[in-house]
PDB file of C-alpha atoms in Angstrom:
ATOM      1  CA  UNK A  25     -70.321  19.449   4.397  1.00 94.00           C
ATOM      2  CA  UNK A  26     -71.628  16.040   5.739  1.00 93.00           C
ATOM      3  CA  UNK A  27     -68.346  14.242   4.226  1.00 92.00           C
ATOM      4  CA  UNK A  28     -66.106  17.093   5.079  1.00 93.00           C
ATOM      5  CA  UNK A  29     -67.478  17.083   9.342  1.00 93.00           C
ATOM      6  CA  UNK A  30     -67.001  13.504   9.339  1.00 91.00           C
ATOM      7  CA  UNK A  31     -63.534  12.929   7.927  1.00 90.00           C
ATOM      8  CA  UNK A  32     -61.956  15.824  10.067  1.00 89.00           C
ATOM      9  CA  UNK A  33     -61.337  12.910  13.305  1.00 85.00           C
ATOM     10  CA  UNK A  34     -59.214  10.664  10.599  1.00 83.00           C
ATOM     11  CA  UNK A  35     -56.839  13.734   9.894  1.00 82.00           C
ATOM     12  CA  UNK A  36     -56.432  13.629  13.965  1.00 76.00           C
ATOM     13  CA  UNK A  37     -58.737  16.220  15.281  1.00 80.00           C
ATOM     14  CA  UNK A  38     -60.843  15.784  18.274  1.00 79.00           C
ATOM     15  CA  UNK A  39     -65.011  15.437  18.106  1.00 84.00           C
ATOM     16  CA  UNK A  40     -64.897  18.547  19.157  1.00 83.00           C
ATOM     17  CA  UNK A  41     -62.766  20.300  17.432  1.00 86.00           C
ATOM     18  CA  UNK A  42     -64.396  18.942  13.840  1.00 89.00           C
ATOM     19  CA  UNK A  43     -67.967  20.463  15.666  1.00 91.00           C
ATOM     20  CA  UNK A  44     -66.008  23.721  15.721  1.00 91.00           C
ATOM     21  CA  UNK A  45     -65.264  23.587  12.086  1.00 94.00           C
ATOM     22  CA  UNK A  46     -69.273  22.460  11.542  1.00 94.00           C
ATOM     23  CA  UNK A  47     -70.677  25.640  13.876  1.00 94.00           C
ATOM     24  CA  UNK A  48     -68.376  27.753  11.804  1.00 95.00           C
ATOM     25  CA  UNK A  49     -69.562  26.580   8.266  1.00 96.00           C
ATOM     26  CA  UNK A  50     -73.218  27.071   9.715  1.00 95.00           C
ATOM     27  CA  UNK A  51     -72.815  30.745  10.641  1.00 95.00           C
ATOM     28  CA  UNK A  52     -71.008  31.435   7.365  1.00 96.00           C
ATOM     29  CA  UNK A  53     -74.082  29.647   5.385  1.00 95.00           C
ATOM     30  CA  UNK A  54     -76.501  31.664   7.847  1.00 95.00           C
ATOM     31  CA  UNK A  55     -75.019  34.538   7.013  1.00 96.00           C
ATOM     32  CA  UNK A  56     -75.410  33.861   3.330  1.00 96.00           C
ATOM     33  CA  UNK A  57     -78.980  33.074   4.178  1.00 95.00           C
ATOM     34  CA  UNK A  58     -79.478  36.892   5.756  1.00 96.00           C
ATOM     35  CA  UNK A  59     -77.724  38.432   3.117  1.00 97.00           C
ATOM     36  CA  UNK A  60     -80.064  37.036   0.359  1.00 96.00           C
ATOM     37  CA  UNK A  61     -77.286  34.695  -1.415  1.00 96.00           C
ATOM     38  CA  UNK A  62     -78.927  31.723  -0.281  1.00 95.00           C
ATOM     39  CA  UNK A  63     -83.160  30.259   0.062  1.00 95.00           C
ATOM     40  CA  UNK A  64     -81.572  28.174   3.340  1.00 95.00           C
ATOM     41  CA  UNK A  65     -78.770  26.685   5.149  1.00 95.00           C
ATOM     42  CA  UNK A  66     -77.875  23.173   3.314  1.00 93.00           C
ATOM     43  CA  UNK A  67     -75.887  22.897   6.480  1.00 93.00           C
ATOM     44  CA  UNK A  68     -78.478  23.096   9.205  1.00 90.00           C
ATOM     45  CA  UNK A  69     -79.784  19.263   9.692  1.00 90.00           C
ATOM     46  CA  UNK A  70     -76.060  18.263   9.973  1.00 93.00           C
ATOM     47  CA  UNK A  71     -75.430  16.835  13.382  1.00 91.00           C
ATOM     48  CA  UNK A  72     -72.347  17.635  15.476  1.00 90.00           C
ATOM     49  CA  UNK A  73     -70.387  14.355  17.420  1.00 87.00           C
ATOM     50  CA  UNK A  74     -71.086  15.910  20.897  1.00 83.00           C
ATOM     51  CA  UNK A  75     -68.291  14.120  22.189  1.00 72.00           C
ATOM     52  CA  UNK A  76     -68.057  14.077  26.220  1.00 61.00           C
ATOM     53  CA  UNK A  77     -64.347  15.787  26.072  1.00 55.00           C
ATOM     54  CA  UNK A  78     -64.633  16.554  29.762  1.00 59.00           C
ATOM     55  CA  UNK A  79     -61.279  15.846  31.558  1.00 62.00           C
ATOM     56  CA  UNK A  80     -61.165  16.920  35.604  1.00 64.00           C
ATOM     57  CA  UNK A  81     -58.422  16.328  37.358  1.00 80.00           C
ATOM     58  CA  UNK A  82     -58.215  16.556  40.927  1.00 82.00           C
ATOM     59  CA  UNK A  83     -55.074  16.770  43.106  1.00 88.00           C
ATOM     60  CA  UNK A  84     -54.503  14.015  45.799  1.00 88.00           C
ATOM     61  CA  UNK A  85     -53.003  15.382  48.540  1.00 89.00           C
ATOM     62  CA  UNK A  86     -49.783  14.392  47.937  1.00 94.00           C
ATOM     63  CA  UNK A  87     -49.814  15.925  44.874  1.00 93.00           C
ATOM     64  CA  UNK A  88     -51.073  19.073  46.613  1.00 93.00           C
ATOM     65  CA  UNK A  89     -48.003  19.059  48.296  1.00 95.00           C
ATOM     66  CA  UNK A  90     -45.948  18.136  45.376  1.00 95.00           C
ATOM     67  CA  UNK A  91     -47.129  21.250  43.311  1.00 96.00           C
ATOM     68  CA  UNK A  92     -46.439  23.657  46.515  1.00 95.00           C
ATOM     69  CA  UNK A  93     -43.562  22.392  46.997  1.00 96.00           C
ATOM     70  CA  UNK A  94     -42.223  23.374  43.027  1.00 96.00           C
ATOM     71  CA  UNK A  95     -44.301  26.752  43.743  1.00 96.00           C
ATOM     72  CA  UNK A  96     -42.106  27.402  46.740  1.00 96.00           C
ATOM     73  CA  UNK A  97     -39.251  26.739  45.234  1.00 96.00           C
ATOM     74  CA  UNK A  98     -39.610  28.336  42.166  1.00 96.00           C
ATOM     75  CA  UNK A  99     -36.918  30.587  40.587  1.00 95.00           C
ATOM     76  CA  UNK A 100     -36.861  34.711  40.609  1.00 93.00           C
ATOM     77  CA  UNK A 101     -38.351  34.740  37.444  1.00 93.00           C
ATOM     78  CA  UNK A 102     -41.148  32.017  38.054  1.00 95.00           C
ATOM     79  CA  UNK A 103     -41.637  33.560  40.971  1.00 96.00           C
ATOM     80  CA  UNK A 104     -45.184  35.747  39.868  1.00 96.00           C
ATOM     81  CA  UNK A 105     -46.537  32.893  37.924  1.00 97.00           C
ATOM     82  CA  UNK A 106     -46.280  30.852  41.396  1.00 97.00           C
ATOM     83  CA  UNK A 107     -48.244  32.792  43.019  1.00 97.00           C
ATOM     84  CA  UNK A 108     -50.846  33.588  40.431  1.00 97.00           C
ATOM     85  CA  UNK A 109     -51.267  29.693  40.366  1.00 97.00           C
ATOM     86  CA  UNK A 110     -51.800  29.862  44.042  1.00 96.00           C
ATOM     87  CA  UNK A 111     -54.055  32.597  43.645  1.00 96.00           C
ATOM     88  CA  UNK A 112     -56.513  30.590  41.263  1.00 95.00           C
ATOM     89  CA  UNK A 113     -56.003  27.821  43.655  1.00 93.00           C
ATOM     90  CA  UNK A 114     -57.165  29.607  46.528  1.00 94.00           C
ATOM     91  CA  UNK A 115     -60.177  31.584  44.915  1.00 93.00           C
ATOM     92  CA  UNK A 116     -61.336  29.214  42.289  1.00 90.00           C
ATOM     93  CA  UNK A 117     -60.992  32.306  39.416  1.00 91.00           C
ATOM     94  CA  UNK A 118     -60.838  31.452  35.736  1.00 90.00           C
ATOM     95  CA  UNK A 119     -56.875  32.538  34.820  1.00 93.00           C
ATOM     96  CA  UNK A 120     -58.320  35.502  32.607  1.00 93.00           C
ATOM     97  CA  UNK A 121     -60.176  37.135  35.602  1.00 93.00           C
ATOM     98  CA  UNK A 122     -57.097  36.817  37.087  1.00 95.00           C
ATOM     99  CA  UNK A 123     -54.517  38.441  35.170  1.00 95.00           C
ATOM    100  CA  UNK A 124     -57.196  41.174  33.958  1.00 95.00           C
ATOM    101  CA  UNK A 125     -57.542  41.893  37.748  1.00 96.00           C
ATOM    102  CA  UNK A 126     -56.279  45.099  39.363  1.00 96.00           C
ATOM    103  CA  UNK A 127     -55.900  46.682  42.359  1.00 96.00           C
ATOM    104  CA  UNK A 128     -58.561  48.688  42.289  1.00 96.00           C
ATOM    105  CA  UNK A 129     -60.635  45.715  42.063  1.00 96.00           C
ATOM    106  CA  UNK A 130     -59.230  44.462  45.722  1.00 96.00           C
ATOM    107  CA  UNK A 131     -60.660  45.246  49.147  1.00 95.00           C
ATOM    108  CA  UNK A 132     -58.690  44.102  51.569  1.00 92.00           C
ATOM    109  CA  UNK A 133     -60.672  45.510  54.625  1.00 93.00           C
ATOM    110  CA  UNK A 134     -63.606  43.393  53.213  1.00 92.00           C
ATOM    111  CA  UNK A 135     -61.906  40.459  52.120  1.00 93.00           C
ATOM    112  CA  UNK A 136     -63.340  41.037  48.550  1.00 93.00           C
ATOM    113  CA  UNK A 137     -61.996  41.164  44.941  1.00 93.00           C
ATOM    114  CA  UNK A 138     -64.523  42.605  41.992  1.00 93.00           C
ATOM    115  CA  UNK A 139     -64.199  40.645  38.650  1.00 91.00           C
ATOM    116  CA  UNK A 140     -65.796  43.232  36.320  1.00 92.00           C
ATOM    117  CA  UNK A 141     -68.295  43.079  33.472  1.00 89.00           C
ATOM    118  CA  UNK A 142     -65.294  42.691  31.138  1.00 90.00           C
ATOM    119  CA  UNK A 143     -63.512  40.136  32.494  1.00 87.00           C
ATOM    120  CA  UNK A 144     -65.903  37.945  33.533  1.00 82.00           C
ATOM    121  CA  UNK A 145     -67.039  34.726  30.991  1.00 77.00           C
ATOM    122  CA  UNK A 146     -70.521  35.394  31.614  1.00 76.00           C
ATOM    123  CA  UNK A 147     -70.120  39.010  30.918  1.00 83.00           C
ATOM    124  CA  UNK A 148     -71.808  39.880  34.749  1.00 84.00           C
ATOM    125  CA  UNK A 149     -69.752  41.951  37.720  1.00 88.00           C
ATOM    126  CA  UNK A 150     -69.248  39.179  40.079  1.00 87.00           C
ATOM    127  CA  UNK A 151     -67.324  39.353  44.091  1.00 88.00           C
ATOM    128  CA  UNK A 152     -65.150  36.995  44.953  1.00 90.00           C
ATOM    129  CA  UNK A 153     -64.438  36.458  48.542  1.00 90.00           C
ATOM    130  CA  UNK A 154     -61.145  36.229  49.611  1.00 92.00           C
ATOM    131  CA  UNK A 155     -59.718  34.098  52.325  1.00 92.00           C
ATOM    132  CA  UNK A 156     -56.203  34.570  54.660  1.00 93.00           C
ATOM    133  CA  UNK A 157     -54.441  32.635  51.764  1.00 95.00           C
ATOM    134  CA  UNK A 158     -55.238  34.262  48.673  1.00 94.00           C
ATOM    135  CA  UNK A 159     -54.780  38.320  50.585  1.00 95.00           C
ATOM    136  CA  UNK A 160     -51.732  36.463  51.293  1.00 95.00           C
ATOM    137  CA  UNK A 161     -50.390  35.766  47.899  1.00 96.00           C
ATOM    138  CA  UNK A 162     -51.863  39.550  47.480  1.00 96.00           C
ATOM    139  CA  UNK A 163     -49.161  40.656  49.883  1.00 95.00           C
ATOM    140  CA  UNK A 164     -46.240  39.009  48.094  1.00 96.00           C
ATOM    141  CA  UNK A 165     -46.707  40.528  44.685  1.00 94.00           C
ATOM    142  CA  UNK A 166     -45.283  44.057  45.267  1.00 91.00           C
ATOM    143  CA  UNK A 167     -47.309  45.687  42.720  1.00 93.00           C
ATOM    144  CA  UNK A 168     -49.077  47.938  44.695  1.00 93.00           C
ATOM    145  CA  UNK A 169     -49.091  51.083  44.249  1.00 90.00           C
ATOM    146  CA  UNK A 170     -46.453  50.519  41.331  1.00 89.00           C
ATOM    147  CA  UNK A 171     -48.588  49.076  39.180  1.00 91.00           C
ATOM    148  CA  UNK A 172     -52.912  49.040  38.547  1.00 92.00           C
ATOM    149  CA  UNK A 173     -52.251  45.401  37.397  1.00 94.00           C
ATOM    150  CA  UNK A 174     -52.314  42.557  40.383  1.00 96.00           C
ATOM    151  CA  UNK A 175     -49.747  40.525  38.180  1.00 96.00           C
ATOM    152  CA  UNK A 176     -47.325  42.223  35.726  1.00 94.00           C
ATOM    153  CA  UNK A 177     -44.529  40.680  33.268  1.00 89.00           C
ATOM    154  CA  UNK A 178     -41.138  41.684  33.172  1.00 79.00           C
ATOM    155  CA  UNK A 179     -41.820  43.973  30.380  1.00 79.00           C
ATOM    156  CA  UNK A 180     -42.098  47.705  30.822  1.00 74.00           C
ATOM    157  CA  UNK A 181     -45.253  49.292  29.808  1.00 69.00           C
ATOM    158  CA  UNK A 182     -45.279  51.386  26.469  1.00 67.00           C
ATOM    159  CA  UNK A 183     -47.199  54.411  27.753  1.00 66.00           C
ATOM    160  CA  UNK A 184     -43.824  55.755  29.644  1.00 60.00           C
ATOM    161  CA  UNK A 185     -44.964  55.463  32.870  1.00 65.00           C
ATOM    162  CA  UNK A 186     -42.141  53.243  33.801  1.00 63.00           C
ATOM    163  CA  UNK A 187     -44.361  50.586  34.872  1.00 76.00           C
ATOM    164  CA  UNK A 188     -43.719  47.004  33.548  1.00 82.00           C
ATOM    165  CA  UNK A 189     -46.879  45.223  31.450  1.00 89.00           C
ATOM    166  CA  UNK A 190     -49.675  43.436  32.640  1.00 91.00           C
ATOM    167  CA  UNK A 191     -48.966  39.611  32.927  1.00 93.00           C
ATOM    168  CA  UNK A 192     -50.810  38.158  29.506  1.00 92.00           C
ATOM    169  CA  UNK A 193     -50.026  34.244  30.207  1.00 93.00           C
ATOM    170  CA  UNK A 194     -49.062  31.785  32.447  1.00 94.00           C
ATOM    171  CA  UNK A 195     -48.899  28.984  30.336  1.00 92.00           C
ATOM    172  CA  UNK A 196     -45.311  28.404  29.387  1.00 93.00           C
ATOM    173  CA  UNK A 197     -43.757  28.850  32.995  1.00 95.00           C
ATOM    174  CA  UNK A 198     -46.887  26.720  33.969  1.00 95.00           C
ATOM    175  CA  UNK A 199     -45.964  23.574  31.791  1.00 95.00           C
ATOM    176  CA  UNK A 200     -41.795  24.236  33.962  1.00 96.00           C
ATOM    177  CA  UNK A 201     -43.789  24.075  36.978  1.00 97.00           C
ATOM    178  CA  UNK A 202     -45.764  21.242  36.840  1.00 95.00           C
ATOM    179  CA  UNK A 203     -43.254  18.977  35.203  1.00 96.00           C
ATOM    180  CA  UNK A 204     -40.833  19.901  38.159  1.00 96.00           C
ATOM    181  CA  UNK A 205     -43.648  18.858  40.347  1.00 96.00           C
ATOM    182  CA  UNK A 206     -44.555  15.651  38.242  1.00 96.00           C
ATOM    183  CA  UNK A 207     -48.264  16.827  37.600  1.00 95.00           C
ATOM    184  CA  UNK A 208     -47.830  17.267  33.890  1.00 92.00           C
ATOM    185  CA  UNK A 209     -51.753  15.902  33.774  1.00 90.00           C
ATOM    186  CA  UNK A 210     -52.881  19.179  35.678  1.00 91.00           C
ATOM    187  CA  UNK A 211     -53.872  21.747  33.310  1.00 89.00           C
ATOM    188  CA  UNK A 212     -54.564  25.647  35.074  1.00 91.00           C
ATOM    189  CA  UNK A 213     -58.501  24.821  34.552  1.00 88.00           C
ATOM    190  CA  UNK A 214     -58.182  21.990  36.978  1.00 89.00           C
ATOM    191  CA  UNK A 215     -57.443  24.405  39.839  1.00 91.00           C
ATOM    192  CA  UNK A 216     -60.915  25.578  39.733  1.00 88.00           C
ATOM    193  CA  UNK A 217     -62.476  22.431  39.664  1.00 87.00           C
ATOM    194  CA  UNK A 218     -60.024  21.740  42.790  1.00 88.00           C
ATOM    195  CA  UNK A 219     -61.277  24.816  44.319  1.00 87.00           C
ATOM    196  CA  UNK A 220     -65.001  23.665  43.975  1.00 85.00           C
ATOM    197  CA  UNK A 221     -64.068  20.539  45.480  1.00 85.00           C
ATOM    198  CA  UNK A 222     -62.614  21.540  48.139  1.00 85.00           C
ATOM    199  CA  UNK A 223     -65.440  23.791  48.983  1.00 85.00           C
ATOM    200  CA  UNK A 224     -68.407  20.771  48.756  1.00 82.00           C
ATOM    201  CA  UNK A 225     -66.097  18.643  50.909  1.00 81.00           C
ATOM    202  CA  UNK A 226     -65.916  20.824  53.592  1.00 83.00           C
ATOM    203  CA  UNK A 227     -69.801  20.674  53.689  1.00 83.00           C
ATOM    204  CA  UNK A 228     -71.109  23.809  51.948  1.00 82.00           C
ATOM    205  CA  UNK A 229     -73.844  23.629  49.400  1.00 81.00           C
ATOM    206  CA  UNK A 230     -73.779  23.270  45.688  1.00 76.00           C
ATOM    207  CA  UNK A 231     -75.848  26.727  45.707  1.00 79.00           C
ATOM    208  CA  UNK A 232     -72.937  28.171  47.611  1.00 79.00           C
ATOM    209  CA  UNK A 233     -70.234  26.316  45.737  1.00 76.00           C
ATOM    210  CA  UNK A 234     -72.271  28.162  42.448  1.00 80.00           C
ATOM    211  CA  UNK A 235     -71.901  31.463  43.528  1.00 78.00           C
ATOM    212  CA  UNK A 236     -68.730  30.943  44.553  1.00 78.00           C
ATOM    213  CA  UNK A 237     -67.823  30.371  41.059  1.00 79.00           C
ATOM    214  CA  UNK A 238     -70.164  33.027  39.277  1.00 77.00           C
ATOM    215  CA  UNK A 239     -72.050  29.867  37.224  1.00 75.00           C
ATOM    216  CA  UNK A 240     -75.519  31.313  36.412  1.00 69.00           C
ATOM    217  CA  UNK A 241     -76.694  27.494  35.644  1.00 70.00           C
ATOM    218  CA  UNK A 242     -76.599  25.073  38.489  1.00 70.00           C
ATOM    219  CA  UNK A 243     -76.242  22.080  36.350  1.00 69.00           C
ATOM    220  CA  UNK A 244     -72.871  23.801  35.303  1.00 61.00           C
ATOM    221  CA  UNK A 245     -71.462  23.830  38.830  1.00 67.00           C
ATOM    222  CA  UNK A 246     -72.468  20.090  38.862  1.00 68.00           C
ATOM    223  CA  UNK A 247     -69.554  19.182  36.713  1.00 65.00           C
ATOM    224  CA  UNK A 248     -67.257  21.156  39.367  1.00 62.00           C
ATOM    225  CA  UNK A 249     -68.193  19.015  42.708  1.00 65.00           C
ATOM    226  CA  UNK A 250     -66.179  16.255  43.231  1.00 69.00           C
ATOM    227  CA  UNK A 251     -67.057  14.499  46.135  1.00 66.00           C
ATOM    228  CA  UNK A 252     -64.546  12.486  48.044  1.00 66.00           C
ATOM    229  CA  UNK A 253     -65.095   8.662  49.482  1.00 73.00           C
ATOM    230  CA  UNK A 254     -64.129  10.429  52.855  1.00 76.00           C
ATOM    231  CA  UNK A 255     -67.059  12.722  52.291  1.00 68.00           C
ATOM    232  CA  UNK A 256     -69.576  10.035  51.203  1.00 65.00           C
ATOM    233  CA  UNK A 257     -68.118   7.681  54.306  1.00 78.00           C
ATOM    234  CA  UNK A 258     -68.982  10.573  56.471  1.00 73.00           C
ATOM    235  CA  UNK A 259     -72.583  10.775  55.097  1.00 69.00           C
ATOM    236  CA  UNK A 260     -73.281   6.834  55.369  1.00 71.00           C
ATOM    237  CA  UNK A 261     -71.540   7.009  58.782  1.00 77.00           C
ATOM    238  CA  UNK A 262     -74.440   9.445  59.766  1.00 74.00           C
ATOM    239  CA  UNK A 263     -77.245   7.374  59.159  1.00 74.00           C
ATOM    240  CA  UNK A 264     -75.841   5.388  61.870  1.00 71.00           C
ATOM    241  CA  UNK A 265     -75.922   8.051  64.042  1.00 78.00           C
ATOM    242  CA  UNK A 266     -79.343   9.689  63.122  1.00 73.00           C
ATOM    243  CA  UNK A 267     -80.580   5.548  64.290  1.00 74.00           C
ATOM    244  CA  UNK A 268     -79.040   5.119  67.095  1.00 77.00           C
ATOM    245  CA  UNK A 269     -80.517   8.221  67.793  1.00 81.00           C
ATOM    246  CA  UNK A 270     -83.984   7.192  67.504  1.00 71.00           C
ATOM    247  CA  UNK A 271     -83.440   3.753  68.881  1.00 74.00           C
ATOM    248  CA  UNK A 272     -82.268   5.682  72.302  1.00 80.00           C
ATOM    249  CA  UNK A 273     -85.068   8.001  71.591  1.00 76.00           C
ATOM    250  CA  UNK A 274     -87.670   5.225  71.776  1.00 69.00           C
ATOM    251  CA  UNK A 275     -86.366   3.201  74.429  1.00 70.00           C
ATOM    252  CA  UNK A 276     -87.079   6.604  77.098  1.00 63.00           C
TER     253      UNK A 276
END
């Protein structure tokens, strides 16, 4: 097992993807272990790479406007992938909360969309707020009250209601839409990290920024806050301020 785990990066698979293969052998050999086939796991002291695979991207903001731009513009039938990109964009949602999301879920009075139990990676019901921008990309979809689904394909719905499908992925009008807009390096996870950016550089907390994102572990939402130099000049630029302050204080 020791051989096999380490040769899987010279057959071109990531660090992490050969710890995949590793955690899999384990449970099998645990499970041989709990049915009585095996004394113990000869796999168990075998250490995984633990490669740092973390890639975040964050979009300058001329590449913001590059990607709304190709959004904009996008054709009839890109046209509800658009705005479910703008809708992760402007509410920092995983893209399965998203397209598992319906009406039902949305309160527009309040402002306030309910990811449920089922839909949500840590298996919790979690509120997401929702600001002018996101109810806005609400408003464009035309699926309510034809549909229970916030975002539906152009397939119709097998139970003969007439209604079309619930929109399963994004991914293959995604890759159109980013080429157009020369971000090919932006995957649809990156939004979210953009989203929690652009939350701790407008000066809210990382325990805001947290819940904003339904992370149970703080150290999680960590990876998520990018801080700008504009954000870090503005925080050296108030020590100067907080002395002059006191100098003027002292000199009463």
């Amino acid at each position: 097992v020791q051989q096999f785990h380490n040769q899987l990066p010279d057959e071109d698979l990531s660090p992490a993807t050969a710890d995949h293969y590793l955690k899999l052998i384990r449970h099998a050999l645990n499970l041989a272990v709990d049915w009585g086939h095996l004394d113990r796991n000869p796999a168990k002291g075998i250490k995984q790479f633990n490669a740092d695979n973390r890639k975040e991207h964050l979009l300058t903001d001329e590449e913001l406007q590059r990607l709304f731009i190709a959004l904009d513009n996008a054709s009839d039938r890109q046209q509800t992938v658009a705005l479910a990109v703008k809708f992760l964009l402007f509410t920092g949602a995983r893209v399965g909360e998203a397209l598992n999301a319906r009406w039902k879920d949305i309160d527009s009075k309040s402002k306030n969309w309910v990811v449920q139990a089922e839909n949500s990676k840590s298996k919790r019901r979690r509120s997401i707020p929702l600001n002018a921008k996101a109810l806005s990309v609400l408003d464009e979809l035309g699926t309510q009250g034809r549909s229970e689904w916030l975002f539906t394909s152009s397939r119709k719905a097998k139970d003969g209601s007439g209604n079309n499908e619930r929109m399963k992925t994004i991914n293959k009008v995604w890759q159109t839409l980013r080429k157009e807009a020369d971000l090919e390096h932006i995957r649809l996870h990156d939004l979210r990290h953009m989203y929690a950016s652009m939350l701790i550089n407008s000066g809210h907390s990382l325990y805001v920024v947290q819940q904003a994102l339904g992370h149970s572990d703080q150290s999680v939402t960590t990876r998520y806050t990018h801080i700008t130099q504009e954000t870090l000049q503005g925080a050296a630029n108030s020590v100067d301020e907080y002395v002059d302050k006191a100098m003027k204080a002292s000199q009463k």
